[in-house]
Amino acid sequence: DYEEITRLPYAANIAEWHSVIGDDVPDDAIEQVLYGMDLSYFEQHIDSLKRSNAFLRRLERLNNGWPAYIAFAKRCEQLVNSEDPWDFIAHDGNGIRKAWESGTKELKRAKHPMLRARYAFQLVRLAHYAHDPERPDLPALPIYEKDLAPLKGRTWMEASAAFYLAGMLENPQRDLAFADCFQRATDKRFRMVQLFRGSEVENYLPLATSDTQRAALLIMRDLQHPGRALEDLERIAAWDPGNEHLPLLLAREVNKLEDWLLTPDLTEYGPEIQKWENEEDEVTPDELVRADQDNLHRVQAFIRKILPTFEADDKPLLLLLDGHLSYVAGEHERCMTIMAAVEADGNAPPKVRAQARLD
């Protein structure tokens, strides 16, 4: 859901602001200023906003560069989100570079570590959008390393800034850097998967420096891969047992198998995979069905193998997937046995129970 993806950093950002301004300022006051108005409205109504908005009133009392940061962040937001309607240039390069100059001056003056982190984040993002083949890149990496990297794991801004820095690299370095920050840059995962070159993964793997990075490379490929992915899932489980994305990828694999095996018989359509198939492949429909049925049982065996490595909260979903594959395969007694176990599991969420009852 795109709206959910958009709100991920909103919630994290508001929570981090409370560490500066305290818990007595309402979330609505913060959200109104940060996300409820553009730069023009903010500048036109700044005096009345300072009187009526609890967030701005608190920042005025804190002073020490906090009110000035809000105005700067609004300016940055306008610069990175505005585009040339004639498509000659992606962004206002001159405007971004002017903002960069003023932002670096404010960063030097800032004392509070979170204020410095916020200026650093804005500067890294400006540098990302300022990329111009005819101009030297803005030096964002030293700023990231000084004021954001030490905060890894403590602020969403570090991981998001790492994504922007990765986007300035050429491949294979870009996609390897995506894999390095994939786990922690939750608000940028969707975009990383969109940009990722899945066809290059086998060339990337020898360049990866950790098993976690290797697993992330396969995850990004498999989130967009339309065909069989079991071999990748087996490698992910070997490199990163209990990986949080495996249940989602397995649900995807189950959906594919359901489509391949049931859609031709139960609807007037063919499986979705046919959009990617080569018409010259010399495989008969019967051979394809047998191969898909064999793959179905291999996926089931894999689910049973990795089930003990997952937390109790994930196990009902994995059991559900195993049972649903039995349903797709026509093994109804086994499906009934598994679904009864899912319903009896106290950790099963309501939607998982509903699917078990439906089967």
Short mmCIF file of C-alpha atoms in Angstrom, two decimals:
data_model
loop_
_atom_site.label_atom_id
_atom_site.label_comp_id
_atom_site.label_asym_id
_atom_site.label_seq_id
_atom_site.Cartn_x
_atom_site.Cartn_y
_atom_site.Cartn_z
CA ASP A 1 0.00 0.00 0.00
CA TYR A 2 1.69 3.18 -1.18
CA GLU A 3 0.05 5.27 1.55
CA GLU A 4 1.46 2.92 4.21
CA ILE A 5 4.92 3.14 2.64
CA THR A 6 4.70 6.94 2.64
CA ARG A 7 3.72 7.04 6.31
CA LEU A 8 6.54 4.78 7.52
CA PRO A 9 9.09 7.61 7.85
CA TYR A 10 6.39 10.01 9.10
CA ALA A 11 5.79 7.95 12.24
CA ALA A 12 9.51 7.38 12.86
CA ASN A 13 10.26 11.07 12.36
CA ILE A 14 7.54 12.25 14.74
CA ALA A 15 8.72 9.79 17.39
CA GLU A 16 12.29 11.11 17.13
CA TRP A 17 11.13 14.72 17.40
CA HIS A 18 9.65 13.88 20.81
CA SER A 19 13.16 13.07 22.06
CA VAL A 20 13.98 16.75 21.47
CA ILE A 21 10.77 18.57 22.34
CA GLY A 22 9.29 16.23 24.97
CA ASP A 23 6.18 14.08 25.02
CA ASP A 24 3.67 16.79 25.90
CA VAL A 25 3.60 18.27 22.37
CA PRO A 26 0.78 16.52 20.42
CA ASP A 27 1.69 14.44 17.35
CA ASP A 28 -0.91 16.41 15.36
CA ALA A 29 0.99 19.66 15.95
CA ILE A 30 4.22 18.12 14.65
CA GLU A 31 2.49 16.51 11.67
CA GLN A 32 0.72 19.75 10.74
CA VAL A 33 4.02 21.61 10.36
CA LEU A 34 6.10 18.84 8.82
CA TYR A 35 3.57 17.28 6.45
CA GLY A 36 0.46 19.46 6.37
CA MET A 37 1.70 22.54 4.51
CA ASP A 38 4.09 23.56 1.77
CA LEU A 39 6.84 26.18 1.99
CA SER A 40 4.66 28.97 0.59
CA TYR A 41 1.91 28.47 3.19
CA PHE A 42 4.48 28.10 5.96
CA GLU A 43 6.18 31.40 5.07
CA GLN A 44 2.92 33.31 4.59
CA HIS A 45 1.45 32.20 7.93
CA ILE A 46 4.60 31.85 10.04
CA ASP A 47 3.57 34.46 12.64
CA SER A 48 0.15 32.95 13.32
CA LEU A 49 1.63 29.42 13.26
CA LYS A 50 4.17 30.36 15.92
CA ARG A 51 1.28 31.47 18.14
CA SER A 52 -1.11 28.57 17.46
CA ASN A 53 1.09 25.53 16.87
CA ALA A 54 2.51 23.82 19.99
CA PHE A 55 5.42 22.29 18.04
CA LEU A 56 6.65 25.64 16.72
CA ARG A 57 6.13 27.30 20.12
CA ARG A 58 8.34 24.66 21.74
CA LEU A 59 11.06 25.08 19.09
CA GLU A 60 10.98 28.85 19.62
CA ARG A 61 11.65 28.31 23.31
CA LEU A 62 14.49 25.87 22.56
CA ASN A 63 16.00 28.31 20.02
CA ASN A 64 19.68 27.35 19.30
CA GLY A 65 18.94 26.88 15.60
CA TRP A 66 15.79 24.73 15.84
CA PRO A 67 13.29 27.24 14.34
CA ALA A 68 15.71 28.00 11.49
CA TYR A 69 16.01 24.28 10.74
CA ILE A 70 12.26 23.93 10.09
CA ALA A 71 12.37 26.71 7.50
CA PHE A 72 15.44 25.09 5.89
CA ALA A 73 13.80 21.64 5.82
CA LYS A 74 10.71 23.13 4.15
CA ARG A 75 12.91 24.72 1.51
CA CYS A 76 14.72 21.42 0.90
CA GLU A 77 11.41 19.58 0.59
CA GLN A 78 10.27 21.98 -2.10
CA LEU A 79 13.55 21.67 -4.02
CA VAL A 80 13.70 17.87 -4.11
CA ASN A 81 10.00 17.46 -4.96
CA SER A 82 9.72 20.08 -7.70
CA GLU A 83 10.41 19.07 -11.29
CA ASP A 84 10.67 20.88 -14.60
CA PRO A 85 7.29 20.55 -16.39
CA TRP A 86 9.14 20.69 -19.74
CA ASP A 87 11.43 17.79 -18.73
CA PHE A 88 14.63 19.66 -19.61
CA ILE A 89 16.13 19.30 -16.13
CA ALA A 90 15.17 16.96 -13.31
CA HIS A 91 15.47 19.54 -10.52
CA ASP A 92 16.50 23.13 -9.85
CA GLY A 93 20.24 22.49 -9.66
CA ASN A 94 21.16 26.09 -8.88
CA GLY A 95 18.53 26.30 -6.14
CA ILE A 96 19.74 23.04 -4.60
CA ARG A 97 23.35 24.24 -4.57
CA LYS A 98 22.37 27.52 -2.91
CA ALA A 99 20.48 25.58 -0.25
CA TRP A 100 23.53 23.32 0.17
CA GLU A 101 25.73 26.34 0.88
CA SER A 102 23.37 27.75 3.51
CA GLY A 103 22.81 24.29 5.03
CA THR A 104 26.53 23.62 5.46
CA LYS A 105 26.88 26.95 7.29
CA GLU A 106 23.99 26.05 9.62
CA LEU A 107 25.52 22.61 10.22
CA LYS A 108 28.77 24.21 11.40
CA ARG A 109 26.83 26.38 13.86
CA ALA A 110 24.60 23.58 15.18
CA LYS A 111 25.54 22.10 18.58
CA HIS A 112 22.80 19.57 19.41
CA PRO A 113 23.70 16.13 17.91
CA MET A 114 20.16 15.55 16.60
CA LEU A 115 20.05 19.01 15.04
CA ARG A 116 23.36 18.25 13.34
CA ALA A 117 21.95 14.90 12.18
CA ARG A 118 18.91 16.61 10.69
CA TYR A 119 20.99 19.14 8.79
CA ALA A 120 23.28 16.33 7.62
CA PHE A 121 20.32 14.30 6.37
CA GLN A 122 18.94 17.25 4.41
CA LEU A 123 22.36 17.89 2.88
CA VAL A 124 22.82 14.26 1.82
CA ARG A 125 19.39 14.30 0.19
CA LEU A 126 20.16 17.58 -1.58
CA ALA A 127 23.40 16.08 -2.91
CA HIS A 128 21.49 13.08 -4.25
CA TYR A 129 19.05 15.23 -6.21
CA ALA A 130 21.77 17.69 -7.30
CA HIS A 131 23.57 15.06 -9.40
CA ASP A 132 24.55 16.66 -12.71
CA PRO A 133 26.95 15.05 -15.22
CA GLU A 134 28.27 18.52 -16.07
CA ARG A 135 29.04 19.50 -12.45
CA PRO A 136 31.07 17.87 -9.68
CA ASP A 137 28.99 15.98 -7.12
CA LEU A 138 28.36 17.72 -3.81
CA PRO A 139 30.58 16.18 -1.07
CA ALA A 140 27.91 14.42 0.99
CA LEU A 141 29.87 11.37 2.16
CA PRO A 142 32.06 13.17 4.77
CA ILE A 143 28.94 14.80 6.23
CA TYR A 144 27.20 11.42 6.47
CA GLU A 145 30.23 9.78 8.06
CA LYS A 146 30.64 12.51 10.69
CA ASP A 147 27.07 13.24 11.75
CA LEU A 148 24.89 10.28 10.68
CA ALA A 149 26.97 7.08 10.57
CA PRO A 150 27.69 7.19 14.36
CA LEU A 151 23.90 7.17 14.92
CA LYS A 152 23.32 3.89 13.05
CA GLY A 153 20.47 2.02 14.71
CA ARG A 154 19.33 5.11 16.61
CA THR A 155 17.67 7.17 13.87
CA TRP A 156 15.78 6.43 10.66
CA MET A 157 17.73 9.29 9.03
CA GLU A 158 21.01 7.34 8.95
CA ALA A 159 19.59 4.47 6.90
CA SER A 160 17.62 6.77 4.62
CA ALA A 161 20.73 8.88 4.00
CA ALA A 162 22.68 5.67 3.22
CA PHE A 163 20.05 4.94 0.55
CA TYR A 164 20.52 8.38 -1.02
CA LEU A 165 24.30 7.93 -1.04
CA ALA A 166 23.90 4.48 -2.64
CA GLY A 167 21.73 5.97 -5.36
CA MET A 168 24.63 8.22 -6.42
CA LEU A 169 26.88 5.22 -7.21
CA GLU A 170 27.29 3.29 -10.44
CA ASN A 171 26.52 -0.41 -10.54
CA PRO A 172 27.52 -2.87 -9.19
CA GLN A 173 28.40 -0.61 -6.23
CA ARG A 174 24.89 0.91 -6.13
CA ASP A 175 23.01 -2.37 -5.82
CA LEU A 176 25.56 -3.76 -3.37
CA ALA A 177 25.07 -0.64 -1.24
CA PHE A 178 21.28 -1.12 -1.47
CA ALA A 179 21.73 -4.65 -0.13
CA ASP A 180 23.88 -3.29 2.69
CA CYS A 181 21.18 -0.89 3.94
CA PHE A 182 18.09 -2.90 2.90
CA GLN A 183 17.38 -4.27 6.39
CA ARG A 184 17.50 -0.93 8.17
CA ALA A 185 16.15 1.52 5.53
CA THR A 186 12.55 0.35 5.92
CA ASP A 187 11.03 3.42 4.25
CA LYS A 188 13.22 2.96 1.16
CA ARG A 189 12.86 -0.80 0.57
CA PHE A 190 10.07 -0.35 -1.98
CA ARG A 191 12.17 2.05 -4.04
CA MET A 192 15.29 -0.13 -3.79
CA VAL A 193 13.39 -3.10 -5.18
CA GLN A 194 12.07 -0.92 -8.01
CA LEU A 195 15.57 0.22 -8.98
CA PHE A 196 17.38 -3.08 -8.39
CA ARG A 197 18.77 -4.97 -11.39
CA GLY A 198 17.72 -8.50 -10.58
CA SER A 199 19.31 -9.94 -13.72
CA GLU A 200 22.77 -9.06 -12.35
CA VAL A 201 22.49 -10.84 -8.99
CA GLU A 202 24.74 -13.79 -9.82
CA ASN A 203 27.45 -11.29 -10.81
CA TYR A 204 26.93 -9.33 -7.59
CA LEU A 205 27.12 -12.27 -5.17
CA PRO A 206 30.92 -12.81 -5.41
CA LEU A 207 31.38 -9.09 -4.57
CA ALA A 208 29.24 -9.17 -1.42
CA THR A 209 31.12 -8.95 1.88
CA SER A 210 28.69 -10.72 4.24
CA ASP A 211 26.02 -13.40 4.25
CA THR A 212 23.42 -10.81 5.26
CA GLN A 213 24.28 -8.74 2.19
CA ARG A 214 24.10 -11.83 -0.03
CA ALA A 215 20.68 -12.69 1.37
CA ALA A 216 19.44 -9.13 0.75
CA LEU A 217 20.56 -9.31 -2.89
CA LEU A 218 18.43 -12.41 -3.42
CA ILE A 219 15.49 -10.90 -1.51
CA MET A 220 15.44 -7.84 -3.79
CA ARG A 221 15.57 -10.06 -6.87
CA ASP A 222 12.85 -12.42 -5.67
CA LEU A 223 10.43 -9.65 -4.69
CA GLN A 224 10.13 -8.92 -8.42
CA HIS A 225 10.95 -12.33 -9.97
CA PRO A 226 7.88 -13.88 -11.67
CA GLY A 227 9.19 -17.46 -11.89
CA ARG A 228 10.31 -20.18 -9.49
CA ALA A 229 12.49 -18.89 -6.67
CA LEU A 230 12.91 -21.89 -4.37
CA GLU A 231 16.66 -22.20 -4.94
CA ASP A 232 17.08 -18.57 -3.92
CA LEU A 233 14.94 -19.08 -0.82
CA GLU A 234 17.11 -22.03 0.19
CA ARG A 235 20.21 -19.86 -0.11
CA ILE A 236 18.61 -17.03 1.88
CA ALA A 237 17.72 -19.47 4.67
CA ALA A 238 21.28 -20.84 4.69
CA TRP A 239 22.88 -17.39 4.81
CA ASP A 240 20.38 -15.74 7.18
CA PRO A 241 18.26 -18.30 9.10
CA GLY A 242 14.95 -16.86 10.26
CA ASN A 243 15.16 -13.95 7.81
CA GLU A 244 12.13 -11.72 8.33
CA HIS A 245 11.33 -11.59 4.59
CA LEU A 246 11.16 -15.35 4.03
CA PRO A 247 7.47 -15.69 5.05
CA LEU A 248 6.53 -12.97 2.53
CA LEU A 249 8.62 -14.57 -0.22
CA LEU A 250 7.11 -17.98 0.55
CA ALA A 251 3.59 -16.50 0.41
CA ARG A 252 4.56 -15.15 -3.01
CA GLU A 253 5.78 -18.59 -4.08
CA VAL A 254 2.51 -20.17 -2.93
CA ASN A 255 0.52 -17.58 -4.88
CA LYS A 256 2.53 -18.37 -8.01
CA LEU A 257 1.93 -22.11 -7.67
CA GLU A 258 -1.79 -21.57 -7.11
CA ASP A 259 -1.89 -19.44 -10.27
CA TRP A 260 0.10 -21.89 -12.39
CA LEU A 261 -1.81 -25.00 -11.31
CA LEU A 262 -5.38 -23.76 -10.84
CA THR A 263 -5.94 -20.72 -13.08
CA PRO A 264 -6.04 -22.66 -16.41
CA ASP A 265 -8.64 -25.13 -15.09
CA LEU A 266 -10.81 -22.78 -13.04
CA THR A 267 -10.86 -19.64 -15.20
CA GLU A 268 -10.78 -18.64 -18.85
CA TYR A 269 -7.33 -17.11 -18.39
CA GLY A 270 -3.79 -18.44 -18.49
CA PRO A 271 -1.26 -18.08 -15.65
CA GLU A 272 0.35 -14.67 -15.17
CA ILE A 273 3.77 -16.20 -15.91
CA GLN A 274 2.85 -16.50 -19.59
CA LYS A 275 3.52 -12.76 -19.95
CA TRP A 276 7.22 -13.48 -19.39
CA GLU A 277 7.52 -16.83 -21.17
CA ASN A 278 9.33 -17.43 -24.44
CA GLU A 279 6.83 -18.83 -26.94
CA GLU A 280 9.59 -20.92 -28.50
CA ASP A 281 10.11 -22.98 -25.32
CA GLU A 282 9.49 -26.59 -26.34
CA VAL A 283 7.65 -27.73 -23.21
CA THR A 284 4.28 -29.46 -23.35
CA PRO A 285 1.46 -28.40 -21.01
CA ASP A 286 1.54 -31.80 -19.28
CA GLU A 287 5.29 -31.54 -18.67
CA LEU A 288 4.80 -28.08 -17.22
CA VAL A 289 2.06 -29.25 -14.84
CA ARG A 290 4.24 -32.14 -13.63
CA ALA A 291 7.17 -29.78 -13.07
CA ASP A 292 4.96 -27.35 -11.13
CA GLN A 293 3.54 -30.16 -8.99
CA ASP A 294 7.05 -31.36 -8.20
CA ASN A 295 8.06 -27.80 -7.32
CA LEU A 296 5.01 -27.49 -5.05
CA HIS A 297 6.12 -30.48 -2.96
CA ARG A 298 9.68 -29.15 -2.82
CA VAL A 299 8.38 -25.81 -1.49
CA GLN A 300 6.35 -27.67 1.13
CA ALA A 301 9.42 -29.65 2.22
CA PHE A 302 11.39 -26.40 2.50
CA ILE A 303 8.68 -24.80 4.68
CA ARG A 304 8.76 -27.78 7.07
CA LYS A 305 12.54 -27.66 7.18
CA ILE A 306 12.82 -23.97 8.15
CA LEU A 307 9.77 -23.86 10.45
CA PRO A 308 11.82 -24.48 13.65
CA THR A 309 14.11 -21.52 12.90
CA PHE A 310 11.26 -18.96 13.10
CA GLU A 311 9.69 -17.18 16.04
CA ALA A 312 6.33 -18.36 17.34
CA ASP A 313 4.57 -15.38 15.73
CA ASP A 314 5.65 -16.46 12.22
CA LYS A 315 4.89 -20.18 12.54
CA PRO A 316 1.09 -20.00 12.00
CA LEU A 317 1.61 -18.29 8.63
CA LEU A 318 4.21 -20.84 7.53
CA LEU A 319 1.88 -23.68 8.58
CA LEU A 320 -0.95 -22.01 6.68
CA LEU A 321 1.19 -21.86 3.52
CA ASP A 322 2.07 -25.54 3.85
CA GLY A 323 -1.60 -26.46 4.27
CA HIS A 324 -2.74 -24.25 1.41
CA LEU A 325 -0.29 -25.96 -0.92
CA SER A 326 -1.89 -29.28 0.09
CA TYR A 327 -5.23 -27.77 -0.88
CA VAL A 328 -3.86 -26.67 -4.28
CA ALA A 329 -2.45 -30.16 -4.81
CA GLY A 330 -5.82 -31.77 -4.00
CA GLU A 331 -4.53 -33.36 -0.77
CA HIS A 332 -7.59 -32.30 1.18
CA GLU A 333 -7.27 -34.52 4.26
CA ARG A 334 -3.77 -33.24 4.91
CA CYS A 335 -4.99 -29.67 4.34
CA MET A 336 -7.75 -30.17 6.94
CA THR A 337 -5.27 -31.51 9.51
CA ILE A 338 -2.89 -28.57 9.08
CA MET A 339 -5.66 -25.95 9.09
CA ALA A 340 -7.05 -27.37 12.33
CA ALA A 341 -3.58 -26.96 13.86
CA VAL A 342 -3.43 -23.36 12.60
CA GLU A 343 -6.79 -22.54 14.17
CA ALA A 344 -5.67 -24.09 17.46
CA ASP A 345 -2.46 -22.02 17.55
CA GLY A 346 -2.83 -19.18 20.03
CA ASN A 347 -0.30 -17.08 18.08
CA ALA A 348 -2.30 -17.19 14.83
CA PRO A 349 -3.49 -13.69 13.79
CA PRO A 350 -7.17 -13.23 12.81
CA LYS A 351 -6.44 -13.09 9.06
CA VAL A 352 -4.45 -16.32 9.22
CA ARG A 353 -7.32 -18.02 11.11
CA ALA A 354 -9.79 -16.71 8.52
CA GLN A 355 -7.75 -18.19 5.66
CA ALA A 356 -7.51 -21.51 7.51
CA ARG A 357 -11.33 -21.58 7.91
CA LEU A 358 -11.77 -20.65 4.23
CA ASP A 359 -9.58 -23.56 3.09
#
